[in-house]
CSV table of C-alpha atoms in Angstrom, one decimal:
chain,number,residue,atom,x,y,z
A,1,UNK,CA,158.0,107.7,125.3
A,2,UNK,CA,160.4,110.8,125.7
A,3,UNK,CA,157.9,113.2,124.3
A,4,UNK,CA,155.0,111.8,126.5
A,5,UNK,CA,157.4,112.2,129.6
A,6,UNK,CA,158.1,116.2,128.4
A,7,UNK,CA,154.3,116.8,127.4
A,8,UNK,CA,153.4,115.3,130.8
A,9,UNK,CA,156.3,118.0,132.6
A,10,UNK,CA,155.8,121.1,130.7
A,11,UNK,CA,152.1,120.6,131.6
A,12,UNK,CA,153.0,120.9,135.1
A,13,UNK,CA,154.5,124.6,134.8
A,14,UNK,CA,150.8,125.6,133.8
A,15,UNK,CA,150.0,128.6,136.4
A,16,UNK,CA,146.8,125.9,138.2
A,17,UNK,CA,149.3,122.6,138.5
A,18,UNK,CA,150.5,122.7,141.8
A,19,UNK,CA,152.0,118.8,141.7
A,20,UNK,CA,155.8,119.1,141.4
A,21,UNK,CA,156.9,122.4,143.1
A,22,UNK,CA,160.1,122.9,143.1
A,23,UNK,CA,161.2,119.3,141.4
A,24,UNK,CA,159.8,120.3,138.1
A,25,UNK,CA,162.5,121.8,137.1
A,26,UNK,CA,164.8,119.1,138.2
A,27,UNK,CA,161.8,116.3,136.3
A,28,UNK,CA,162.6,118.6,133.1
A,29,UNK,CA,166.1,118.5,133.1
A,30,UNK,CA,165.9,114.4,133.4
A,31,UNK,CA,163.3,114.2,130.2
A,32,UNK,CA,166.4,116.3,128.7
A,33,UNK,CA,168.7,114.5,129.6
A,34,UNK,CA,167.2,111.1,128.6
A,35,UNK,CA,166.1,113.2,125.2
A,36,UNK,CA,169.8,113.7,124.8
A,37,UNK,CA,170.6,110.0,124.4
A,38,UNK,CA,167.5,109.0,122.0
A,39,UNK,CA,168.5,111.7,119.9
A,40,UNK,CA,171.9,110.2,119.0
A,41,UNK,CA,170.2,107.5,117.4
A,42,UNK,CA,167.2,109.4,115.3
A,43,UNK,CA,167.5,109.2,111.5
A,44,UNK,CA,166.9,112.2,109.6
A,45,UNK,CA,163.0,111.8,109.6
A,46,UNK,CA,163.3,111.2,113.4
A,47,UNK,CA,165.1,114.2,113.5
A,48,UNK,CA,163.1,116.9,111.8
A,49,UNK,CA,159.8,115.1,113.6
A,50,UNK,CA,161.2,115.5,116.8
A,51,UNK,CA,162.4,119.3,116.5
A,52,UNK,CA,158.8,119.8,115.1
A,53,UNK,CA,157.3,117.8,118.5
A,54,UNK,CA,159.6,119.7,120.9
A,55,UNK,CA,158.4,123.2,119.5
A,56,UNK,CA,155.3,122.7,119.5
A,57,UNK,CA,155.7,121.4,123.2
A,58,UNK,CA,157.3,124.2,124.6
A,59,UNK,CA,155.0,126.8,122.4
A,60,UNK,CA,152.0,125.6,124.4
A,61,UNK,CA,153.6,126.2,127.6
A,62,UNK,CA,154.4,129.7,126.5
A,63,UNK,CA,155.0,131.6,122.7
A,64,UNK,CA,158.6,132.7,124.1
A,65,UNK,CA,159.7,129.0,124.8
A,66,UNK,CA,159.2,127.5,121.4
A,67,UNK,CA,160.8,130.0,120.1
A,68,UNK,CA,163.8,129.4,122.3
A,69,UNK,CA,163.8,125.7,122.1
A,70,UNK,CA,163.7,126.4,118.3
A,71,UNK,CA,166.6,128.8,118.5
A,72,UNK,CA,168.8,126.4,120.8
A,73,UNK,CA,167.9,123.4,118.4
A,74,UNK,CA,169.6,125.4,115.8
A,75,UNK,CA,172.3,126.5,118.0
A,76,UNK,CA,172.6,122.9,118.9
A,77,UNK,CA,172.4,121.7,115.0
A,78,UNK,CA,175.1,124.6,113.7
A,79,UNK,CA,177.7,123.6,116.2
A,80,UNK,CA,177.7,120.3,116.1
A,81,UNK,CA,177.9,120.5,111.9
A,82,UNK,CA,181.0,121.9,113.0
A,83,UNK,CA,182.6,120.2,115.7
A,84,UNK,CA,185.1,116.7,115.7
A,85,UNK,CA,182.3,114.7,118.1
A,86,UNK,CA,180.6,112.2,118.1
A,87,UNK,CA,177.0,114.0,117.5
A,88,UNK,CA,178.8,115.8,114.6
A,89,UNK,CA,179.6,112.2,112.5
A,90,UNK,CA,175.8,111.4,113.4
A,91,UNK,CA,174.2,114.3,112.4
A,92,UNK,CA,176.2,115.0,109.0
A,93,UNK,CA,175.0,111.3,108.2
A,94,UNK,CA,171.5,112.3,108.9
A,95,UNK,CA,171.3,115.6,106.9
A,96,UNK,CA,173.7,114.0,104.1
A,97,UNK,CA,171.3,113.5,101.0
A,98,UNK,CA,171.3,110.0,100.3
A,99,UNK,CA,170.1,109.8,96.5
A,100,UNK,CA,169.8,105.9,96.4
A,101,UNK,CA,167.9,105.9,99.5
A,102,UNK,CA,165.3,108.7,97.9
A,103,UNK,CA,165.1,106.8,95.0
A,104,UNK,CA,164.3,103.0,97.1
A,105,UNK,CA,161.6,105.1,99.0
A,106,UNK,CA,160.4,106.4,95.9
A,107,UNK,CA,159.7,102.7,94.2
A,108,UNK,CA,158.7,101.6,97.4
A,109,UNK,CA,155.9,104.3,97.4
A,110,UNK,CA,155.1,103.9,94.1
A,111,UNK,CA,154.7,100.0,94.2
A,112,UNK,CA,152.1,100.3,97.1
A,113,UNK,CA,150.4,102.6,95.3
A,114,UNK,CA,150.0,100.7,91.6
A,115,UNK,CA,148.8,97.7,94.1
A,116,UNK,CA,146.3,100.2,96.5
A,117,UNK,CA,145.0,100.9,92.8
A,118,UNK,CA,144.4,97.6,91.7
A,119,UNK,CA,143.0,96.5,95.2
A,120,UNK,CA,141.2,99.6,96.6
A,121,UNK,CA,138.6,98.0,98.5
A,122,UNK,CA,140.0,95.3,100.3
A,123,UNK,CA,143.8,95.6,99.3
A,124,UNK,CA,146.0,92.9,98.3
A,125,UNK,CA,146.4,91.5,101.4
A,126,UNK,CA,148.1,91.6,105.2
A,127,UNK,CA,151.8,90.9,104.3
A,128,UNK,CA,151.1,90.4,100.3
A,129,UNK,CA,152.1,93.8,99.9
A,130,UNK,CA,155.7,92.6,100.7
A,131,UNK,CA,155.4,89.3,99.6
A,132,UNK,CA,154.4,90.3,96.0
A,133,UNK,CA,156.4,93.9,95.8
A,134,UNK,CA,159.2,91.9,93.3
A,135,UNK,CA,156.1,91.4,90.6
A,136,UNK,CA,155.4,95.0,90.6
A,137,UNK,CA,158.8,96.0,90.4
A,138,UNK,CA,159.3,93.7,87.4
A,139,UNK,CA,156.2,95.1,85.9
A,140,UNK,CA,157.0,98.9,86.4
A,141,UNK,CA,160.6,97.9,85.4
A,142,UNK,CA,162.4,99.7,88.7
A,143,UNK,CA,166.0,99.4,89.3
A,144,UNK,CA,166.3,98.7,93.1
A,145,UNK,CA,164.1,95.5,93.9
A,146,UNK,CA,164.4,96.4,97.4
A,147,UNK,CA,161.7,93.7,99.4
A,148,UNK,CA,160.3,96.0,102.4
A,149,UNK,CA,157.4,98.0,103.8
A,150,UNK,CA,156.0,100.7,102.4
A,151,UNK,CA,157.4,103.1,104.5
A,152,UNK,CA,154.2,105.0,104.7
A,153,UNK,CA,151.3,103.8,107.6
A,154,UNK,CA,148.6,105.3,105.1
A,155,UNK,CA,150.1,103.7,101.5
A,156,UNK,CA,151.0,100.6,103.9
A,157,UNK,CA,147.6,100.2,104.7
A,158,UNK,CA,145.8,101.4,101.4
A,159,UNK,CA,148.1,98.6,99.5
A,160,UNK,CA,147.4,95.7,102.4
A,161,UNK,CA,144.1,96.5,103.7
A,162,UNK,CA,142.6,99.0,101.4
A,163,UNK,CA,140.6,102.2,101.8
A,164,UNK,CA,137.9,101.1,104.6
A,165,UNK,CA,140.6,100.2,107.0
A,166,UNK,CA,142.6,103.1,105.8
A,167,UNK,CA,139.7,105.8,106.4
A,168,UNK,CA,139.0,103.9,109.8
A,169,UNK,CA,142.7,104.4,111.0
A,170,UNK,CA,142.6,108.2,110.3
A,171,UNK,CA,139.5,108.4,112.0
A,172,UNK,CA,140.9,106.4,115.2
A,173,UNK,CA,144.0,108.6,115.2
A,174,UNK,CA,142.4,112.2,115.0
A,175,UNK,CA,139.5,110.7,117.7
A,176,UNK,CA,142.7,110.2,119.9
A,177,UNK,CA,144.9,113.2,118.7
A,178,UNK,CA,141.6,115.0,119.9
A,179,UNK,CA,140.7,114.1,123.5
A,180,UNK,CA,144.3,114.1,123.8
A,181,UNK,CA,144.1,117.6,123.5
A,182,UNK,CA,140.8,118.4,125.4
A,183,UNK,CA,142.8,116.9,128.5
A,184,UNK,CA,145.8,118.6,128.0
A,185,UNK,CA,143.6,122.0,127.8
A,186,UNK,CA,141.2,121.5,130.2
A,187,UNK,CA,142.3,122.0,133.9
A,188,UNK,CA,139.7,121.3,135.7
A,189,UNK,CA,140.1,117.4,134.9
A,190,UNK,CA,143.4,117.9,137.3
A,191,UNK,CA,146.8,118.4,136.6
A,192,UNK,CA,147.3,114.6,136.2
A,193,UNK,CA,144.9,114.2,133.6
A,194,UNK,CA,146.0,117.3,131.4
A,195,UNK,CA,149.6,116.2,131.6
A,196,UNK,CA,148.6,112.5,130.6
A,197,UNK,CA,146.8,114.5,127.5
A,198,UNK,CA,149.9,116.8,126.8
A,199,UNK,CA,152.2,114.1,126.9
A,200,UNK,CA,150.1,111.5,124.9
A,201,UNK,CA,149.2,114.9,122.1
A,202,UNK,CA,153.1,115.2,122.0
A,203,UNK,CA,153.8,111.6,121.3
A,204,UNK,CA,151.3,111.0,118.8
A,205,UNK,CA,151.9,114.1,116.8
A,206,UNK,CA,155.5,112.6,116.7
A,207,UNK,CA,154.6,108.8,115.9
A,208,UNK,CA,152.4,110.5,112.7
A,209,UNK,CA,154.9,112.9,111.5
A,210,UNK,CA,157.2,109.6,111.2
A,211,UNK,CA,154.8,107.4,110.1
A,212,UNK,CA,154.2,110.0,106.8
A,213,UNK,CA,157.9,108.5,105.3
A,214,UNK,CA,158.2,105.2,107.8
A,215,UNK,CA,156.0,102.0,108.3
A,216,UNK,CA,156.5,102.5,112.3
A,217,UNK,CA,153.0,101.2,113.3
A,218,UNK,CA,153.8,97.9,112.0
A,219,UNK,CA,157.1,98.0,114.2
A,220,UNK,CA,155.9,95.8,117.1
A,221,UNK,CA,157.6,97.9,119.6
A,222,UNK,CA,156.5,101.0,118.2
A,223,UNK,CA,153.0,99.6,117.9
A,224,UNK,CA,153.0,98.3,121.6
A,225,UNK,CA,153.9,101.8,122.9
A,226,UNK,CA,151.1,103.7,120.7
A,227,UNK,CA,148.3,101.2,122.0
A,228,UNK,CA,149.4,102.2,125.6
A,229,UNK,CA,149.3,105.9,124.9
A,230,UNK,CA,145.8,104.9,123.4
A,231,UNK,CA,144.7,102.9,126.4
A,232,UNK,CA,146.4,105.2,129.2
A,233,UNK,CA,144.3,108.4,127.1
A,234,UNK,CA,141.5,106.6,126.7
A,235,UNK,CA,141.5,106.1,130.6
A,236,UNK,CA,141.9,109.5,131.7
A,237,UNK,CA,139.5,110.9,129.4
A,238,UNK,CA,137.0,108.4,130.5
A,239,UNK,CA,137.9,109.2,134.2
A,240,UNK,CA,137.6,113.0,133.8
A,241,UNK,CA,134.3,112.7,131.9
A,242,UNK,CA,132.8,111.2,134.9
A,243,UNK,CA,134.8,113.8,137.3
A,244,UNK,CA,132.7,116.6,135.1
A,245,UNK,CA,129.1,114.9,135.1
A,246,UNK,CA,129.5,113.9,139.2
């Protein structure tokens, strides 16, 4: 929700948008702000997805800001390494290297896949992939025995619902990644439009950079805020469409 928030600003210092003014500075310096707070909470994955996102949000707006939001981020990340605070405690636990973590991840991963094998088609089940992870662990003899998801949305979905529904969720995502984009290019659809496609482009590039080493689109809340960055996309793509053929 932050990135669509900075997507939708940023989009606004585009030379043609004319909707803020003078505010947008002061709009920016809020999504900042609030950015501020989420951050303190990010894991490490969170983390490195979110530098990505931010980069790539400012580079759009201009070469010379994602370069400087990169630069500040590791401004930001070398002194606070280095500082008695509170961000320093929470990001040395995030870029700490947690070997018994890698290693759950790892049997997790490797679980899902041994089932996505044996199931390809129609998978092993909604849910079964949890419910039946302690029989593979046995099988492959792992040390762990850690009962979660698959902290993957495509080896989370090969495992439970195999390869159709699999290949049908990468098509869904890239058909949204991609009008999300045509709005946030294309001007003439109005300022509104283009910064409901930068902001939604931001915020699903982030949600799929997590969801490469995390299970989020199975998190309800996650879930419930992806659909309405489908829906609200969906909307003003359909609306700008019709602006265009009028």
């Amino acid at each position: 929700a932050t990135l669509f928030l900075l997507g939708f600003t940023l989009s606004q210092f585009a030379e043609e948008a004319k909707v803020f003014g003078k505010k947008r500075v002061l709009l920016l310096l809020s999504v900042a702000m609030g950015a501020l707070g989420v951050c303190l909470t990010l894991t490490r994955s969170a983390w490195l997805g979110g530098a990505i996102t931010v980069a790539i949000a400012f580079g759009r707006v201009k070469k010379s800001w994602g370069a400087i939001a990169l630069l500040i981020m590791a401004t930001m990340t070398a002194t606070g390494l280095y500082s008695e605070s509170t961000f320093n405690q929470r990001l040395s636990s995030d870029v700490s290297v947690n070997g018994q973590s890698i290693e759950i991840r790892q049997e997790l991963w490797d679980a899902n896949w041994r089932m996505f094998q044996d199931f390809p088609y129609l998978g092993i089940g909604p849910d079964q992939n949890i419910k039946k992870l302690d029989s593979y662990y046995e099988e492959a003899k792992f040390k762990y025995h850690v009962i979660d998801r698959a902290h993957s949305n495509a080896l989370e979905l090969l495992s439970s619902r195999g390869i159709f529904v699999a290949i049908f969720y990468a098509i869904f995502s890239g058909y949204f990644l991609w009008i999300a984009y045509w709005l946030s290019i294309r001007q003439s659809a109005g300022s509104l439009a283009a910064g409901v496609g930068a902001g939604s482009l931001l915020a699903q590039i982030y949600f799929h950079i997590l969801g490469l080493v995390d299970s989020n689109f199975f998190d309800q809340e996650v879930k419930n805020v992806v659909v309405w960055v489908w829906a609200l996309t969906a909307a003003a793509y359909g609306r700008s469409q019709k602006r265009e053929t009028a």
